[in-house]
Short mmCIF file of C-alpha atoms in Angstrom, two decimals:
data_model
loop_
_atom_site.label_atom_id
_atom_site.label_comp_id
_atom_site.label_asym_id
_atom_site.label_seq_id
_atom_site.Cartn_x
_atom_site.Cartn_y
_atom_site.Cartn_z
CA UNK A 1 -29.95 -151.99 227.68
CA UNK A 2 -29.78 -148.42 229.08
CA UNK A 3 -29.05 -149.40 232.62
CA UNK A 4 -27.69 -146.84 234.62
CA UNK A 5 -26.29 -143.22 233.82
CA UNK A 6 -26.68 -142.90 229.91
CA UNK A 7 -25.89 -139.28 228.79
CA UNK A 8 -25.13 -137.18 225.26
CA UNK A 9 -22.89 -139.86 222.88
CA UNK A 10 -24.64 -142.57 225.10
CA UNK A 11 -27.89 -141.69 224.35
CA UNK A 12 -27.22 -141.18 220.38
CA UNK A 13 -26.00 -145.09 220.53
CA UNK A 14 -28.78 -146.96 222.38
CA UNK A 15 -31.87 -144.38 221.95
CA UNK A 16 -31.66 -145.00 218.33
CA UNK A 17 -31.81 -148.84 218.80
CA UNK A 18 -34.51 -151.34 217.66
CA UNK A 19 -34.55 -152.63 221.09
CA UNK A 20 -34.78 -149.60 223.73
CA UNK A 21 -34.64 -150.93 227.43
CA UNK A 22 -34.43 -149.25 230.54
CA UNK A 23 -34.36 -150.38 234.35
CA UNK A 24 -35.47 -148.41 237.38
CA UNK A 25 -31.54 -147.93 237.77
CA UNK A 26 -31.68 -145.64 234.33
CA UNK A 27 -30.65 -142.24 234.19
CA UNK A 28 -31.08 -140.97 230.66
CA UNK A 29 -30.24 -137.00 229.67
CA UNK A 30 -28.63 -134.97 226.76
CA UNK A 31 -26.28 -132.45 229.06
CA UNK A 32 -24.52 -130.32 225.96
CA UNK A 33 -26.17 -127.19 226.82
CA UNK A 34 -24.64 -127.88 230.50
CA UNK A 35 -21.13 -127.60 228.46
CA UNK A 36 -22.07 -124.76 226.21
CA UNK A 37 -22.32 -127.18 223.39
CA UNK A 38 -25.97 -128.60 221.23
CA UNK A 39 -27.36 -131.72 221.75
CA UNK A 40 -26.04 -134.25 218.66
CA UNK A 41 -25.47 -137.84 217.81
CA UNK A 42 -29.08 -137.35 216.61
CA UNK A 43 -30.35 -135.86 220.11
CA UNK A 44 -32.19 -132.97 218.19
CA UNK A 45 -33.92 -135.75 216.28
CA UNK A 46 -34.72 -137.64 219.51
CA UNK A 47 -36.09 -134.21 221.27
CA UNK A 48 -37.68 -132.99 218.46
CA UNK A 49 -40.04 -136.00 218.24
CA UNK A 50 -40.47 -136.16 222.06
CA UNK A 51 -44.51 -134.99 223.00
CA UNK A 52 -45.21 -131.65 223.34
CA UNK A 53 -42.34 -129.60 224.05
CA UNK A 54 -41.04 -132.53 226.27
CA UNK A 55 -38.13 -132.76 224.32
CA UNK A 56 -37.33 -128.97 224.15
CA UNK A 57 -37.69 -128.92 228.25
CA UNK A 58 -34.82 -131.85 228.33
CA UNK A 59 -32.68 -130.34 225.81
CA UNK A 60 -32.32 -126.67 227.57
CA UNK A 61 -32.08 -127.73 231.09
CA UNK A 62 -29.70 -130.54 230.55
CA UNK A 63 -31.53 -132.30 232.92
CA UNK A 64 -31.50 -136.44 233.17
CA UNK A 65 -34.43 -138.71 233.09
CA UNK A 66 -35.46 -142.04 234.46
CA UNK A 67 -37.12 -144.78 232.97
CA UNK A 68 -40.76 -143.42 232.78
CA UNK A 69 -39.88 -140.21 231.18
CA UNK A 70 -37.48 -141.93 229.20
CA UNK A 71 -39.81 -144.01 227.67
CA UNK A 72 -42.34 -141.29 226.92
CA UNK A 73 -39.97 -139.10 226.23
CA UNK A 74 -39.37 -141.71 222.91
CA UNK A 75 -35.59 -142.36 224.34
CA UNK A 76 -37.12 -145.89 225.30
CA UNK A 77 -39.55 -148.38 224.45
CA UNK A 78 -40.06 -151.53 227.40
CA UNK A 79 -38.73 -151.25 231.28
CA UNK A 80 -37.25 -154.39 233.01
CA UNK A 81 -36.31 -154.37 236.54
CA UNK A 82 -32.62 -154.72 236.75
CA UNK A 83 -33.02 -157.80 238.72
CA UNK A 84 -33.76 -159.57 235.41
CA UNK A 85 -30.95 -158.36 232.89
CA UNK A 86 -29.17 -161.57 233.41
CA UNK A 87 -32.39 -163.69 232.92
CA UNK A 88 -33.28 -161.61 229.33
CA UNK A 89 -29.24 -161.98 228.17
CA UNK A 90 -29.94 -166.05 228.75
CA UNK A 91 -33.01 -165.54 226.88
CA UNK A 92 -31.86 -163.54 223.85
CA UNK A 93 -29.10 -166.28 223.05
CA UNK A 94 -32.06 -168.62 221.93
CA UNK A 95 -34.78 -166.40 221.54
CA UNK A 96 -35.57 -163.72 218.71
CA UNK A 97 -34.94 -160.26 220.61
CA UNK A 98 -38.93 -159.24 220.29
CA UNK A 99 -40.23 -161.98 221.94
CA UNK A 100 -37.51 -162.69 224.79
CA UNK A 101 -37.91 -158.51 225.98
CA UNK A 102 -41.67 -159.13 225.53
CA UNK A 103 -41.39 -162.57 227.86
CA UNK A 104 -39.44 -160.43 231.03
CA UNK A 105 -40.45 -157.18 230.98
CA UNK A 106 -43.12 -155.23 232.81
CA UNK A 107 -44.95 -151.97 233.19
CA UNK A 108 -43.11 -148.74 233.12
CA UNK A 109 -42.76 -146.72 236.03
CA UNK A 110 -45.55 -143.33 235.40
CA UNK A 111 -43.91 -140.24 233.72
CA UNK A 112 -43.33 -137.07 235.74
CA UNK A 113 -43.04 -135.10 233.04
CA UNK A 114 -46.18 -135.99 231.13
CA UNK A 115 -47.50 -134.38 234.62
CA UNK A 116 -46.10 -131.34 233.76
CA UNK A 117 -46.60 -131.24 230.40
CA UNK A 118 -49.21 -128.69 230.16
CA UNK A 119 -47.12 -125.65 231.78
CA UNK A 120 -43.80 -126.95 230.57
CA UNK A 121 -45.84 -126.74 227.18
CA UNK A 122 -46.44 -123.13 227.54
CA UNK A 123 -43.10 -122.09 228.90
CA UNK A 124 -41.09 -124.16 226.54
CA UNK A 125 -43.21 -123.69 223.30
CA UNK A 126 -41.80 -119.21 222.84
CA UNK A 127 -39.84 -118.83 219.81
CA UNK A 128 -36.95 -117.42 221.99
CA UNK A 129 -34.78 -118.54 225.33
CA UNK A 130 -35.68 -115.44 226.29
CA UNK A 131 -39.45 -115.91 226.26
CA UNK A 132 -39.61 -119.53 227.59
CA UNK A 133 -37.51 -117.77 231.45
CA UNK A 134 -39.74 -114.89 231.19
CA UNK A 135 -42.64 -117.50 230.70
CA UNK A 136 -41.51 -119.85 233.13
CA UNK A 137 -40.86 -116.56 235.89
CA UNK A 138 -44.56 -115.95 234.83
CA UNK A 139 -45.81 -119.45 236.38
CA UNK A 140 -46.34 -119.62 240.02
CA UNK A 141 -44.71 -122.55 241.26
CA UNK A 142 -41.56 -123.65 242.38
CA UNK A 143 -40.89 -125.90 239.89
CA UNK A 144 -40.92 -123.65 237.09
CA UNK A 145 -39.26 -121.21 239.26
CA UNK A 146 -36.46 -123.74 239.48
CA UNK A 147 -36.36 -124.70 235.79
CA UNK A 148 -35.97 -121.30 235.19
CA UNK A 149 -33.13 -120.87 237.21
CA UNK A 150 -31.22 -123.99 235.58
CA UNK A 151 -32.00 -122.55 232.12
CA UNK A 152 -30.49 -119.65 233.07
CA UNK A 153 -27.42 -120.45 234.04
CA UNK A 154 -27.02 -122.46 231.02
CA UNK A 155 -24.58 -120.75 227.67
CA UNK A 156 -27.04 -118.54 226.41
CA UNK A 157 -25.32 -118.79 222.95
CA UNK A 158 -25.72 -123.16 223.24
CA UNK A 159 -29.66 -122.67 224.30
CA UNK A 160 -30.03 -120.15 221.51
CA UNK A 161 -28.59 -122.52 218.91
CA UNK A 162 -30.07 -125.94 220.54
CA UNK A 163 -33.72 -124.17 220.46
CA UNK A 164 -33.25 -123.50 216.64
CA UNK A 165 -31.65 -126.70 216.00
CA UNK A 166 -34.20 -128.50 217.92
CA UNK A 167 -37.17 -126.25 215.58
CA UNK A 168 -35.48 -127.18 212.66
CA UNK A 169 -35.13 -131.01 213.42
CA UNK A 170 -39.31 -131.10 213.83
CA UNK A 171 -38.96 -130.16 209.98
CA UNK A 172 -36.33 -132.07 208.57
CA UNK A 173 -37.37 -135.96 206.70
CA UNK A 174 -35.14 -137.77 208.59
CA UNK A 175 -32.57 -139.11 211.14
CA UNK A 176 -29.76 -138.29 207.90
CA UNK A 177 -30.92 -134.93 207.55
CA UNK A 178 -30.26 -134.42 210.90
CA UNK A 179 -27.49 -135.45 211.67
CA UNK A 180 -26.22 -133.17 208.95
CA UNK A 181 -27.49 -130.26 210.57
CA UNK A 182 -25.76 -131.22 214.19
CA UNK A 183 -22.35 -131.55 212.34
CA UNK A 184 -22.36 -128.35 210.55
CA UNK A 185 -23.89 -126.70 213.94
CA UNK A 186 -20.94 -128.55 215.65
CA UNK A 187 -18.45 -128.08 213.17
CA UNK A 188 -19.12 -124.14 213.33
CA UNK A 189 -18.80 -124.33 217.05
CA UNK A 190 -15.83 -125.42 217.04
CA UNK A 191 -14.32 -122.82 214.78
#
């Protein structure tokens, strides 16, 4: 269960479950690039597979999402209103896991971000941090005006390096290869 504020290590644990539940309570993000660090724990693998450039939008604003984005986002699979965590725990002690989520759960609350996805899509698809503000100060809205600003402020050293890590992940076979590639990028931070 991802109930409640579930952020960078957090999200490497549960998003890479075989059972992926949220409640309206959820708060899901990857905040690294808030730190001047990359997404890891397999967050580039996560974002990388996320629709559009959904995933590239969450990784270089460090923003959070709830339970709608989080499941179309791929962080999540099934929503259950927190009201009935205690009822599926009863369940699952008697009850193989697929079928006692499947008995309580219900309709996910809609995704704001697949809203947005066609400008956040433009903006967030450049080749350079540098491209995706200027394309974002380009858009006539608040909201992009916004996202630009939190981009922005962000290390642009750990937005550089989490946009080509986050490229790179699209190409790699798997969750292994990945994972490689976060610990040499964080390794080499650290030094």
């Amino acid at each position: 269960f991802m109930d409640g504020v579930v952020l960078g290590g957090g999200v490497g644990l549960s998003a890479h479950g075989s059972h992926r539940v949220v409640t309206e309570r959820s708060s899901l993000g990857l905040p690294e690039t808030g730190i001047g660090f990359i997404p890891d724990v397999g967050g580039t693998w996560l974002l990388s597979r996320a629709p559009g450039e959904l995933g590239t939008y969450l990784g270089l604003t460090a923003g959070s999402v709830g339970a709608g984005d989080a499941i179309a986002l791929g962080l999540a699979d099934r929503y259950l209103p927190s009201g009935q965590l205690e009822q599926l725990a009863t369940a699952l002690e008697a009850t193989p896991a697929d079928e006692a989520i499947a008995a309580v759960t219900a309709a996910a609350p809609e995704s704001k971000l697949l809203a947005q996805r066609e400008w956040i899509d433009v903006a967030f698809s450049a080749a350079t941090v540098t491209e995706i503000v200027r394309r974002l100060r380009s858009l006539a809205t608040d909201e992009a005006q916004s996202v630009a600003d939190q981009v922005a402020a962000k290390s642009p050293t750990a937005l550089a390096v989490t946009l080509e890590s986050l490229r790179r992940a699209r190409g790699l076979r798997d969750l292994e290869a990945v994972l490689i590639q976060e610990f040499r990028v964080s390794v080499r931070a650290m030094a």
